[in-house]
């Protein structure tokens, strides 16, 4: 897991807040800062199982499964949005036409191990595409996309059984591997954990960390796989994926104190319910196989794949449209991650907190626009190009696709249609202020309601949170 020099205070504040409404600033390497484009979901078409991380050199790297399951690719970009560019992708290896590793190639991850790029991936054989085992390759140069790679070998897993979805994180100076594997004689897969001694061997006997037992973990197949680690607010949060790769695919969560013995099963608590599931309201199905990273401002991002339709013809494993998606990751008052819901296609949404009422957010209650506390989805708005044209924006609630915040003649603000006066649904952003196009009024809150009119100060200044 890539550790980021982010202050604990910032984390508890919910991974960063800035008065820059909706634009991300990034270092361009020369010390100057430039605005990073807001990513648009799905960020990368037909790339499943995406690992996205920001390396210490400021570049974003991405590995993922391709629909053909026949090669290893790496994408590299200075911005999250730049990963959408097919030109950011390079093929670093293709499976052999026969023999070992000539079958399915799944869920690769790129990791910097003592300054050398390593790739962990799972591969079947040409004679049995599902004889899936884990292999490690090493880059012979510093350019992971273009320098040659060599095989290190096969992971010395605890059993000679189906094993996949390896991921590495470092904690208290110790590098750990977590992966999914079938226990001999037991159907399904569990997530295992062990400290690494070398890239292929373990320093301790692996721990079987999760077993699919809840109903939401055993839909069609008994699956716990695709572990991803997040270290925030004094705890380790391991997200993992469960059930078949159709619309029932979802995320579960294991939690441990950062000072606990990670190799003691009693250190871990398993959520009895999934933390991230399909969302018919926003049109995302089968969200899973996640990774964690930060955006250009250092704010936590959840990366995952998901389809934008529910019904699948044939085996979901061969449906190519598990696209890579990203969204902001927020936190509950106790410091644990609140995954919310998959936000759906379109610009990655933001949340807006009044400068004079932090912890409250611009949100909608039905068609009313208010300021207050509550769940995440009703406070997530896409900042879209404004209906009134260049230089203006319109705000689309993620739960009301195709609708926008609209100013009414009496100054109230509602969730309204795209039809009607475009100026009444458009704003000009000045720092944290939203100036209503066609008036001198600004968006502000009064008594919990949101209005457009003369206002100044914290009630009229919204901080992107
Ligand atoms: O996408 C191929 C495989 O399907 C992944 O390795 C696994 O996480 C999922 O079940």
XYZ file of C-alpha atoms and ligand atoms in Angstrom:
475
model
C 0.000 0.000 0.000
C 1.399 3.412 -0.846
C 1.688 5.496 2.329
C 0.978 9.188 1.931
C 2.411 12.050 4.031
C -1.050 13.200 5.039
C -1.594 14.704 8.482
C -3.751 12.736 10.908
C -5.773 15.915 11.513
C -6.514 16.145 7.831
C -7.599 12.524 7.793
C -9.982 13.010 10.684
C -11.353 16.001 8.839
C -12.422 13.580 6.177
C -9.418 13.437 3.917
C -8.979 17.026 3.170
C -11.041 20.129 2.556
C -10.313 23.029 0.329
C -12.016 26.267 -0.619
C -11.108 25.524 -4.249
C -14.530 24.464 -5.365
C -14.130 21.351 -7.446
C -10.740 21.906 -9.013
C -7.865 19.742 -7.991
C -4.404 21.242 -7.860
C -1.359 19.106 -8.518
C 2.375 19.493 -8.583
C 3.631 19.440 -12.160
C 7.125 18.448 -11.082
C 8.542 21.902 -11.667
C 7.129 23.136 -8.364
C 4.301 25.097 -10.059
C 0.783 23.890 -9.416
C -1.821 23.324 -12.121
C -5.463 22.332 -12.000
C -6.030 18.608 -12.560
C -9.122 17.747 -14.613
C -12.014 16.198 -12.702
C -12.206 12.500 -13.686
C -15.367 11.301 -15.419
C -16.720 7.844 -14.561
C -16.191 5.335 -15.883
C -12.594 6.504 -15.936
C -11.245 3.527 -17.899
C -13.443 1.384 -20.098
C -13.169 -2.415 -19.849
C -10.424 -2.549 -17.259
C -11.446 -4.710 -14.279
C -9.682 -5.383 -10.966
C -7.857 -2.039 -11.222
C -4.965 -1.254 -8.943
C -4.365 2.523 -9.040
C -1.765 4.214 -6.871
C 0.160 7.455 -6.798
C 3.867 6.661 -6.705
C 6.371 8.758 -4.759
C 7.367 10.362 -8.083
C 3.863 11.862 -8.367
C 2.797 9.647 -11.257
C -0.329 7.523 -11.113
C 0.174 3.895 -12.121
C -2.592 1.462 -12.954
C -2.686 -2.267 -13.642
C -5.884 -4.176 -14.388
C -7.347 -7.259 -16.021
C -8.193 -6.903 -19.719
C -11.292 -8.606 -21.204
C -9.125 -11.047 -23.162
C -7.262 -12.090 -19.962
C -4.182 -12.534 -22.201
C -1.647 -9.846 -21.272
C -0.285 -7.494 -18.610
C -0.767 -3.746 -19.103
C 0.384 -0.697 -17.181
C -1.152 2.772 -17.474
C 0.795 5.820 -16.285
C -0.424 9.412 -15.933
C 0.198 12.625 -13.988
C -3.520 12.754 -13.216
C -6.303 10.301 -12.382
C -8.296 11.624 -15.349
C -5.295 10.993 -17.617
C -5.600 7.243 -17.024
C -8.594 7.359 -19.378
C -6.262 7.992 -22.308
C -5.523 4.742 -24.171
C -2.131 6.248 -25.003
C -1.265 6.018 -21.289
C -1.266 2.223 -21.568
C 1.661 -0.067 -22.415
C 1.711 -3.863 -22.709
C 4.574 -5.246 -20.640
C 3.979 -8.990 -21.199
C 1.809 -11.361 -23.235
C 0.989 -14.909 -22.164
C 2.652 -17.765 -24.042
C 0.562 -19.502 -26.710
C 0.792 -22.799 -24.799
C 1.859 -24.338 -21.508
C 2.212 -22.736 -18.099
C 0.714 -19.256 -17.780
C -0.954 -19.731 -21.137
C -4.448 -19.489 -19.596
C -6.364 -16.671 -17.919
C -4.211 -13.729 -16.794
C -5.903 -11.979 -13.902
C -5.643 -9.029 -11.522
C -2.033 -7.882 -11.804
C -0.525 -5.442 -9.313
C 2.590 -3.314 -9.569
C 4.707 -2.872 -6.443
C 7.985 -1.108 -5.730
C 9.999 -3.580 -3.661
C 13.255 -2.013 -2.470
C 13.410 0.192 -5.544
C 12.689 -2.604 -8.039
C 9.331 -2.834 -9.807
C 7.639 -6.184 -9.224
C 4.388 -7.403 -10.756
C 2.218 -9.956 -8.935
C -0.401 -11.598 -11.124
C -2.385 -14.816 -11.342
C -2.321 -17.074 -14.390
C -3.916 -20.280 -15.594
C -2.373 -22.720 -18.059
C -3.264 -23.227 -21.694
C -4.401 -26.781 -20.869
C -6.539 -25.559 -17.971
C -7.355 -21.846 -17.995
C -8.559 -22.123 -14.383
C -5.465 -23.776 -12.989
C -4.839 -20.352 -11.460
C -1.625 -19.765 -9.535
C 0.269 -16.622 -8.522
C 3.458 -15.520 -10.284
C 5.902 -12.663 -9.809
C 7.845 -10.764 -12.448
C 10.573 -8.153 -11.923
C 11.456 -5.162 -14.106
C 15.096 -5.032 -15.172
C 15.037 -1.226 -15.412
C 13.376 1.796 -13.814
C 10.770 2.332 -16.547
C 8.043 -0.174 -15.670
C 6.202 0.482 -18.936
C 9.116 0.132 -21.357
C 12.075 -1.648 -19.734
C 12.259 -5.458 -20.014
C 10.702 -7.735 -17.409
C 11.899 -11.151 -16.192
C 10.123 -13.940 -14.350
C 11.022 -14.279 -10.665
C 8.900 -17.382 -10.118
C 5.723 -18.813 -8.632
C 4.499 -17.754 -5.186
C 5.116 -20.495 -2.591
C 1.459 -20.534 -1.507
C 0.442 -22.674 1.492
C -1.460 -25.103 -0.766
C -1.188 -26.090 -4.423
C -4.714 -24.777 -5.085
C -6.493 -21.944 -6.953
C -4.869 -18.687 -5.763
C -5.192 -15.143 -7.075
C -5.575 -11.399 -6.361
C -2.305 -10.807 -4.522
C -1.703 -7.374 -3.036
C 1.118 -5.972 -0.907
C 1.073 -3.442 1.906
C 3.743 -2.362 4.379
C 3.020 -1.889 8.074
C 5.543 -0.967 10.772
C 8.365 -1.692 8.323
C 7.098 -5.201 7.483
C 5.897 -6.023 3.976
C 2.775 -8.222 3.917
C 1.089 -10.141 1.135
C -2.667 -10.731 1.109
C -4.352 -12.873 -1.503
C -7.322 -15.174 -2.213
C -6.983 -18.964 -2.175
C -9.019 -22.138 -2.063
C -8.454 -24.324 0.999
C -8.081 -27.987 -0.021
C -11.404 -29.803 0.186
C -13.370 -26.587 0.861
C -15.390 -24.868 -1.878
C -14.846 -21.199 -2.500
C -12.009 -18.804 -1.687
C -10.749 -17.140 1.474
C -8.439 -14.169 1.951
C -5.030 -15.045 3.390
C -2.388 -12.806 4.988
C 1.307 -13.316 5.699
C 4.501 -11.273 6.129
C 6.847 -11.671 3.160
C 10.411 -12.951 3.652
C 11.185 -12.691 -0.063
C 8.873 -11.831 -3.002
C 7.950 -15.532 -3.248
C 8.173 -16.745 0.358
C 6.640 -16.009 3.750
C 8.236 -15.116 7.066
C 5.343 -16.740 8.990
C 2.678 -19.375 8.333
C -0.122 -17.619 6.409
C -3.289 -16.696 8.311
C -6.697 -17.546 6.809
C -8.202 -14.135 7.506
C -11.705 -14.372 6.029
C -14.127 -17.166 5.152
C -17.267 -16.533 3.043
C -20.093 -17.278 5.452
C -22.645 -14.459 5.234
C -25.411 -14.702 2.665
C -24.034 -11.710 0.745
C -20.688 -13.528 0.380
C -21.978 -16.769 -1.107
C -24.194 -15.643 -3.967
C -23.643 -18.278 -6.732
C -20.065 -18.828 -5.495
C -18.528 -18.751 -2.028
C -16.050 -15.924 -2.634
C -13.770 -13.714 -0.539
C -11.096 -12.228 -2.837
C -9.404 -9.050 -4.051
C -8.090 -7.723 -0.722
C -7.040 -4.051 -0.512
C -5.579 -2.355 2.569
C -6.204 1.175 3.885
C -4.371 2.537 6.945
C -6.174 5.553 8.369
C -7.112 6.998 11.762
C -5.190 4.426 13.814
C -6.665 1.356 12.187
C -6.122 -0.973 9.237
C -9.162 -1.489 7.035
C -8.989 -4.400 4.604
C -11.652 -4.227 1.930
C -12.342 -7.443 -0.011
C -14.806 -8.592 -2.644
C -17.502 -11.224 -2.246
C -19.874 -13.417 -4.299
C -20.066 -13.987 -8.060
C -18.791 -11.275 -10.428
C -22.333 -10.274 -11.458
C -24.563 -7.624 -9.842
C -24.238 -9.443 -6.508
C -20.480 -8.704 -6.331
C -19.807 -6.338 -3.427
C -17.255 -5.197 -0.844
C -16.817 -6.493 2.685
C -14.518 -5.013 5.347
C -12.130 -6.338 8.007
C -10.756 -3.955 10.649
C -7.769 -4.143 13.022
C -6.042 -1.687 15.360
C -2.761 -0.439 13.892
C -0.885 -1.732 16.970
C -2.465 -5.169 16.978
C -0.773 -8.399 15.924
C -2.042 -8.612 12.353
C -1.285 -12.334 12.285
C -3.707 -12.990 15.152
C -7.227 -13.591 13.822
C -8.593 -12.160 17.067
C -7.145 -8.772 16.103
C -9.605 -8.503 13.222
C -13.307 -7.643 13.171
C -15.441 -8.557 10.164
C -18.347 -6.357 9.113
C -21.534 -8.495 9.135
C -22.901 -6.496 6.225
C -21.359 -5.437 2.905
C -19.978 -1.895 2.813
C -20.406 -1.221 -0.919
C -23.094 -2.772 -3.140
C -24.875 -2.379 -6.493
C -26.841 0.853 -6.855
C -29.881 0.845 -9.189
C -30.394 4.533 -8.235
C -27.094 5.521 -9.835
C -26.830 2.681 -12.355
C -23.746 0.780 -11.139
C -23.808 -2.990 -10.698
C -21.302 -5.445 -9.207
C -18.944 -2.835 -7.656
C -15.793 -4.492 -6.375
C -12.183 -5.546 -6.681
C -11.154 -2.199 -5.251
C -7.953 -0.365 -4.498
C -7.296 2.808 -2.544
C -5.334 5.877 -3.611
C -5.407 9.659 -3.226
C -6.329 12.366 -5.703
C -4.025 15.193 -6.805
C -4.859 17.071 -3.594
C -4.063 14.093 -1.390
C -7.728 13.284 -0.676
C -8.660 9.606 -0.365
C -10.138 7.902 -3.408
C -11.870 4.561 -3.772
C -11.052 2.772 -7.027
C -13.268 -0.128 -8.124
C -14.868 -1.698 -11.142
C -18.562 -1.901 -11.972
C -20.924 -2.337 -14.883
C -23.618 0.152 -15.820
C -26.199 -2.599 -16.400
C -27.547 -5.430 -14.263
C -28.542 -8.171 -16.693
C -25.658 -10.167 -18.148
C -25.819 -12.688 -20.980
C -23.729 -15.775 -20.265
C -20.922 -16.064 -17.711
C -20.303 -12.720 -16.005
C -16.568 -13.493 -16.027
C -16.615 -13.043 -19.817
C -18.716 -9.889 -19.865
C -16.077 -7.234 -20.739
C -17.786 -4.207 -19.259
C -16.428 -4.073 -15.745
C -15.124 -0.518 -16.102
C -12.695 1.220 -13.735
C -14.385 3.853 -11.579
C -13.223 6.258 -8.860
C -14.924 8.324 -6.189
C -14.022 10.227 -3.036
C -13.777 8.139 0.121
C -15.204 9.686 3.283
C -15.103 8.756 6.955
C -17.575 8.240 9.751
C -17.237 10.084 13.058
C -15.367 7.064 14.505
C -12.710 7.340 11.751
C -13.807 4.267 9.814
C -14.397 4.600 6.054
C -17.923 5.342 4.844
C -18.039 3.916 1.309
C -21.432 5.420 0.506
C -22.812 4.147 -2.807
C -21.285 3.871 -6.306
C -21.782 7.389 -7.659
C -22.629 6.465 -11.246
C -21.445 7.691 -14.628
C -20.323 11.307 -15.046
C -17.994 13.749 -13.350
C -16.731 12.547 -9.976
C -19.008 14.354 -7.513
C -18.040 16.588 -4.618
C -19.617 17.592 -1.312
C -19.976 21.225 -0.210
C -19.843 22.264 3.421
C -20.782 25.798 4.536
C -17.742 27.595 5.938
C -19.813 28.581 8.996
C -21.217 25.072 9.624
C -18.504 22.481 9.023
C -19.781 18.932 9.287
C -23.034 20.033 7.622
C -23.357 19.765 3.864
C -25.384 21.051 0.951
C -27.827 18.225 0.358
C -31.247 17.476 -0.996
C -34.238 16.200 0.928
C -36.524 15.037 -1.848
C -36.604 18.069 -4.139
C -35.743 20.545 -1.385
C -32.184 21.799 -1.142
C -31.049 22.157 2.435
C -27.932 22.277 4.575
C -27.485 19.688 7.258
C -26.027 16.370 8.373
C -27.054 12.997 7.015
C -26.016 10.278 4.622
C -23.365 10.813 1.969
C -25.326 10.173 -1.263
C -27.803 13.063 -0.757
C -24.855 15.436 -0.354
C -22.936 14.404 -3.475
C -23.317 16.737 -6.458
C -21.687 16.615 -9.881
C -20.338 19.977 -10.987
C -21.261 19.953 -14.672
C -20.777 22.504 -17.460
C -23.466 25.127 -16.820
C -26.706 25.260 -18.803
C -26.058 28.998 -19.248
C -22.867 28.323 -21.193
C -19.152 28.892 -20.857
C -17.874 29.922 -17.440
C -20.962 28.638 -15.632
C -21.684 25.389 -13.796
C -24.793 23.422 -12.912
C -25.026 21.047 -9.944
C -26.480 17.565 -10.499
C -27.386 15.418 -7.463
C -26.040 11.859 -7.948
C -29.436 10.489 -6.887
C -31.294 12.690 -9.396
C -29.518 12.067 -12.680
C -30.695 14.479 -15.368
C -31.837 17.061 -12.830
C -30.069 20.143 -11.478
C -30.231 22.682 -8.673
C -32.602 25.368 -9.874
C -33.314 28.846 -8.460
C -37.048 29.601 -8.058
C -38.622 33.093 -8.412
C -39.068 33.334 -4.616
C -35.333 32.696 -4.094
C -35.755 29.127 -2.903
C -33.611 26.406 -4.478
C -34.947 23.029 -5.592
C -33.929 19.938 -7.531
C -35.429 20.795 -10.905
C -35.480 19.726 -14.526
C -33.024 20.674 -17.223
C -35.882 22.427 -19.043
C -36.743 26.037 -18.296
C -34.569 29.101 -17.869
C -30.948 27.922 -18.176
C -29.737 30.878 -16.127
C -31.886 29.798 -13.161
C -29.965 26.496 -13.101
C -26.509 27.970 -13.531
C -23.934 29.505 -11.247
C -20.543 31.136 -11.529
C -18.042 29.914 -8.974
C -15.905 32.480 -7.204
C -13.745 30.585 -4.725
C -16.292 28.944 -2.432
C -19.168 31.179 -3.563
C -21.802 30.259 -6.140
C -23.121 33.402 -7.844
C -26.544 32.796 -9.422
C -26.371 33.667 -13.143
C -28.734 36.488 -14.053
C -28.871 37.847 -10.518
C -26.527 39.396 -7.993
C -27.586 36.741 -5.510
C -25.484 33.922 -4.205
C -26.248 30.441 -2.929
C -26.426 30.560 0.864
C -28.097 28.864 3.758
C -30.446 30.381 6.274
C -32.234 28.390 8.935
C -31.194 25.122 7.293
C -32.757 26.083 3.971
C -30.778 27.073 0.922
C -31.668 30.205 -0.994
C -30.316 32.555 -3.632
C -30.097 36.169 -2.617
C -27.853 38.816 -1.056
C -25.586 37.149 1.478
C -21.989 37.134 2.523
C -19.700 35.391 4.984
C -19.597 31.749 5.935
C -23.233 31.037 5.071
C -22.465 31.881 1.435
C -19.095 30.190 1.184
C -18.992 26.433 0.535
C -15.883 24.382 1.093
C -15.340 21.304 -1.060
C -15.077 18.479 1.481
O -11.331 -10.524 -13.192
C -10.747 -11.820 -13.098
C -10.951 -12.374 -11.711
O -12.335 -12.276 -11.392
C -10.241 -11.587 -10.609
O -8.917 -12.003 -10.373
C -11.111 -11.871 -9.410
O -11.021 -10.854 -8.415
C -12.507 -11.972 -10.009
O -13.206 -13.010 -9.443
